[in-house]
C-alpha cells in the first residue's frame, strides 16, 4: 500500500515548534534503528506516555532498519489510529489533538499515531455561578460530558 505519495516534500521541524509557541510540553524523542533515525513529537500533557513507550518506541526498537519505512509503520504499528500526513500545516493541529507525530527524516515524511490521553474533569458544584437558576453543576472542557 503506497498511500504516501501525496505528502509534502519537506517538513520544517522548527516551524512546528514555532506554531506550538515553543511549548515546554513539546517532547522530541529520537529513536535509532540501525543506521536510521526516527523522531517522535508529542505534547506530554495530551498523550499516554506508557502507550508511546510500549507501542511505538518498543516496536521501533524491535524492528530492523530494513523494515523501517513509512508504509511498513502504517501497516504494522500496534496502534489502532494511524493517520497519514497530507499537509505540513496539519502537524501542529494533530499534535494538539493528542497524536504523536512520527517523522522519518531519511524519507522526509511522517505519520500520526493516536495515543491521546486527554485530561477530563467530572461534573462538580458550580462555584462561580452562584446566582444561576436551575441545576448547580459546573461545565467542563468536554462537550460530551456536559451533555
Short mmCIF file of C-alpha atoms in Angstrom, two decimals:
data_model
loop_
_atom_site.label_atom_id
_atom_site.label_comp_id
_atom_site.label_asym_id
_atom_site.label_seq_id
_atom_site.Cartn_x
_atom_site.Cartn_y
_atom_site.Cartn_z
CA UNK A 1 0.00 0.00 0.00
CA UNK A 2 1.74 3.12 -1.16
CA UNK A 3 -0.57 5.87 0.10
CA UNK A 4 2.22 8.28 0.99
CA UNK A 5 2.88 9.76 -2.43
CA UNK A 6 0.90 12.94 -1.81
CA UNK A 7 2.85 14.07 1.26
CA UNK A 8 4.72 17.33 1.40
CA UNK A 9 8.31 17.22 0.20
CA UNK A 10 9.97 18.97 3.11
CA UNK A 11 8.98 19.11 6.77
CA UNK A 12 10.36 22.03 8.73
CA UNK A 13 10.53 20.88 12.35
CA UNK A 14 11.43 24.37 13.57
CA UNK A 15 8.18 25.75 12.15
CA UNK A 16 6.25 23.07 14.07
CA UNK A 17 7.91 24.20 17.28
CA UNK A 18 7.15 27.81 16.41
CA UNK A 19 3.47 27.02 15.67
CA UNK A 20 3.26 25.43 19.12
CA UNK A 21 4.86 28.56 20.64
CA UNK A 22 7.97 26.61 21.67
CA UNK A 23 5.87 24.92 24.33
CA UNK A 24 7.88 23.34 27.14
CA UNK A 25 5.40 20.43 26.97
CA UNK A 26 6.51 19.56 23.42
CA UNK A 27 8.67 16.46 23.62
CA UNK A 28 11.08 15.35 20.92
CA UNK A 29 12.23 11.73 21.29
CA UNK A 30 14.77 10.24 18.91
CA UNK A 31 14.92 6.51 18.26
CA UNK A 32 17.77 4.99 16.27
CA UNK A 33 17.20 1.70 14.46
CA UNK A 34 20.37 0.51 12.76
CA UNK A 35 21.53 3.48 10.72
CA UNK A 36 18.09 5.15 10.60
CA UNK A 37 16.86 7.84 12.94
CA UNK A 38 13.17 8.31 13.75
CA UNK A 39 11.90 11.40 15.56
CA UNK A 40 8.76 11.48 17.71
CA UNK A 41 6.98 14.72 18.57
CA UNK A 42 4.14 14.97 21.09
CA UNK A 43 2.76 17.12 23.87
CA UNK A 44 3.41 15.27 27.11
CA UNK A 45 0.23 16.51 28.79
CA UNK A 46 -2.02 15.18 25.99
CA UNK A 47 -0.69 11.67 25.39
CA UNK A 48 -0.46 8.38 27.19
CA UNK A 49 3.30 8.07 27.61
CA UNK A 50 3.07 4.39 28.53
CA UNK A 51 1.39 3.72 25.20
CA UNK A 52 4.15 5.60 23.39
CA UNK A 53 6.81 3.61 25.21
CA UNK A 54 5.15 0.20 24.75
CA UNK A 55 3.51 0.55 21.34
CA UNK A 56 5.78 2.88 19.41
CA UNK A 57 9.29 3.00 20.87
CA UNK A 58 9.39 -0.68 21.79
CA UNK A 59 8.01 -1.59 18.35
CA UNK A 60 10.67 0.51 16.64
CA UNK A 61 13.47 -0.95 18.77
CA UNK A 62 12.35 -4.49 17.88
CA UNK A 63 12.30 -3.74 14.14
CA UNK A 64 15.20 -3.99 11.74
CA UNK A 65 16.45 -0.98 9.82
CA UNK A 66 15.46 -2.67 6.53
CA UNK A 67 11.84 -2.81 7.72
CA UNK A 68 11.64 0.80 8.83
CA UNK A 69 9.81 2.85 6.24
CA UNK A 70 6.54 4.74 6.32
CA UNK A 71 4.46 2.08 4.59
CA UNK A 72 5.69 -0.59 7.00
CA UNK A 73 4.94 1.57 10.04
CA UNK A 74 1.49 2.46 8.73
CA UNK A 75 0.57 -1.18 8.25
CA UNK A 76 2.26 -2.76 11.30
CA UNK A 77 2.37 -0.18 14.09
CA UNK A 78 0.34 -1.62 17.01
CA UNK A 79 -1.84 1.49 17.37
CA UNK A 80 -5.49 1.48 16.36
CA UNK A 81 -5.49 5.01 14.95
CA UNK A 82 -2.70 5.77 12.48
CA UNK A 83 -3.15 8.64 10.05
CA UNK A 84 -1.15 9.79 7.09
CA UNK A 85 0.41 13.22 6.88
CA UNK A 86 -1.11 15.12 3.98
CA UNK A 87 -0.27 18.77 4.66
CA UNK A 88 2.55 20.04 6.86
CA UNK A 89 0.06 22.55 8.34
CA UNK A 90 -1.76 19.57 9.90
CA UNK A 91 1.18 18.60 12.11
CA UNK A 92 0.60 21.09 14.92
CA UNK A 93 -3.18 20.51 14.74
CA UNK A 94 -2.81 16.76 15.22
CA UNK A 95 -0.21 17.19 17.98
CA UNK A 96 -2.68 19.45 19.80
CA UNK A 97 -5.31 16.71 19.40
CA UNK A 98 -3.10 14.24 21.29
CA UNK A 99 -1.42 12.46 18.39
CA UNK A 100 2.25 11.60 18.23
CA UNK A 101 3.98 12.72 15.05
CA UNK A 102 6.41 10.07 13.83
CA UNK A 103 8.91 11.71 11.48
CA UNK A 104 11.35 9.79 9.31
CA UNK A 105 13.98 12.37 8.27
CA UNK A 106 15.59 9.96 5.79
CA UNK A 107 12.28 9.85 3.85
CA UNK A 108 11.22 13.42 4.74
CA UNK A 109 7.79 12.02 5.57
CA UNK A 110 5.77 11.26 8.66
CA UNK A 111 2.58 9.89 10.11
CA UNK A 112 0.43 10.32 13.20
CA UNK A 113 -0.24 7.74 15.90
CA UNK A 114 -3.30 8.20 18.08
CA UNK A 115 -2.07 7.81 21.64
CA UNK A 116 -4.06 10.66 23.15
CA UNK A 117 -5.00 10.61 26.80
CA UNK A 118 -6.91 13.86 27.37
CA UNK A 119 -7.48 15.06 30.89
CA UNK A 120 -11.16 15.13 31.76
CA UNK A 121 -12.79 16.53 34.84
CA UNK A 122 -16.03 15.23 36.22
CA UNK A 123 -19.01 17.46 36.74
CA UNK A 124 -18.88 19.35 40.01
CA UNK A 125 -20.55 22.03 42.02
CA UNK A 126 -20.59 25.41 40.30
CA UNK A 127 -18.50 27.80 42.35
CA UNK A 128 -18.68 31.00 40.33
CA UNK A 129 -22.28 30.86 39.02
CA UNK A 130 -23.98 31.23 42.38
CA UNK A 131 -26.99 33.18 41.06
CA UNK A 132 -27.90 30.87 38.17
CA UNK A 133 -31.34 29.26 38.42
CA UNK A 134 -31.63 25.54 37.72
CA UNK A 135 -29.08 22.77 38.32
CA UNK A 136 -25.99 23.97 40.15
CA UNK A 137 -23.49 21.94 38.11
CA UNK A 138 -20.38 23.43 36.52
CA UNK A 139 -19.34 22.68 32.97
CA UNK A 140 -16.09 21.01 31.90
CA UNK A 141 -13.94 21.14 28.77
CA UNK A 142 -15.68 18.07 27.31
CA UNK A 143 -18.85 18.68 25.33
CA UNK A 144 -19.96 15.04 25.69
CA UNK A 145 -19.57 15.24 29.49
CA UNK A 146 -21.55 18.48 29.60
CA UNK A 147 -24.36 16.98 27.53
#
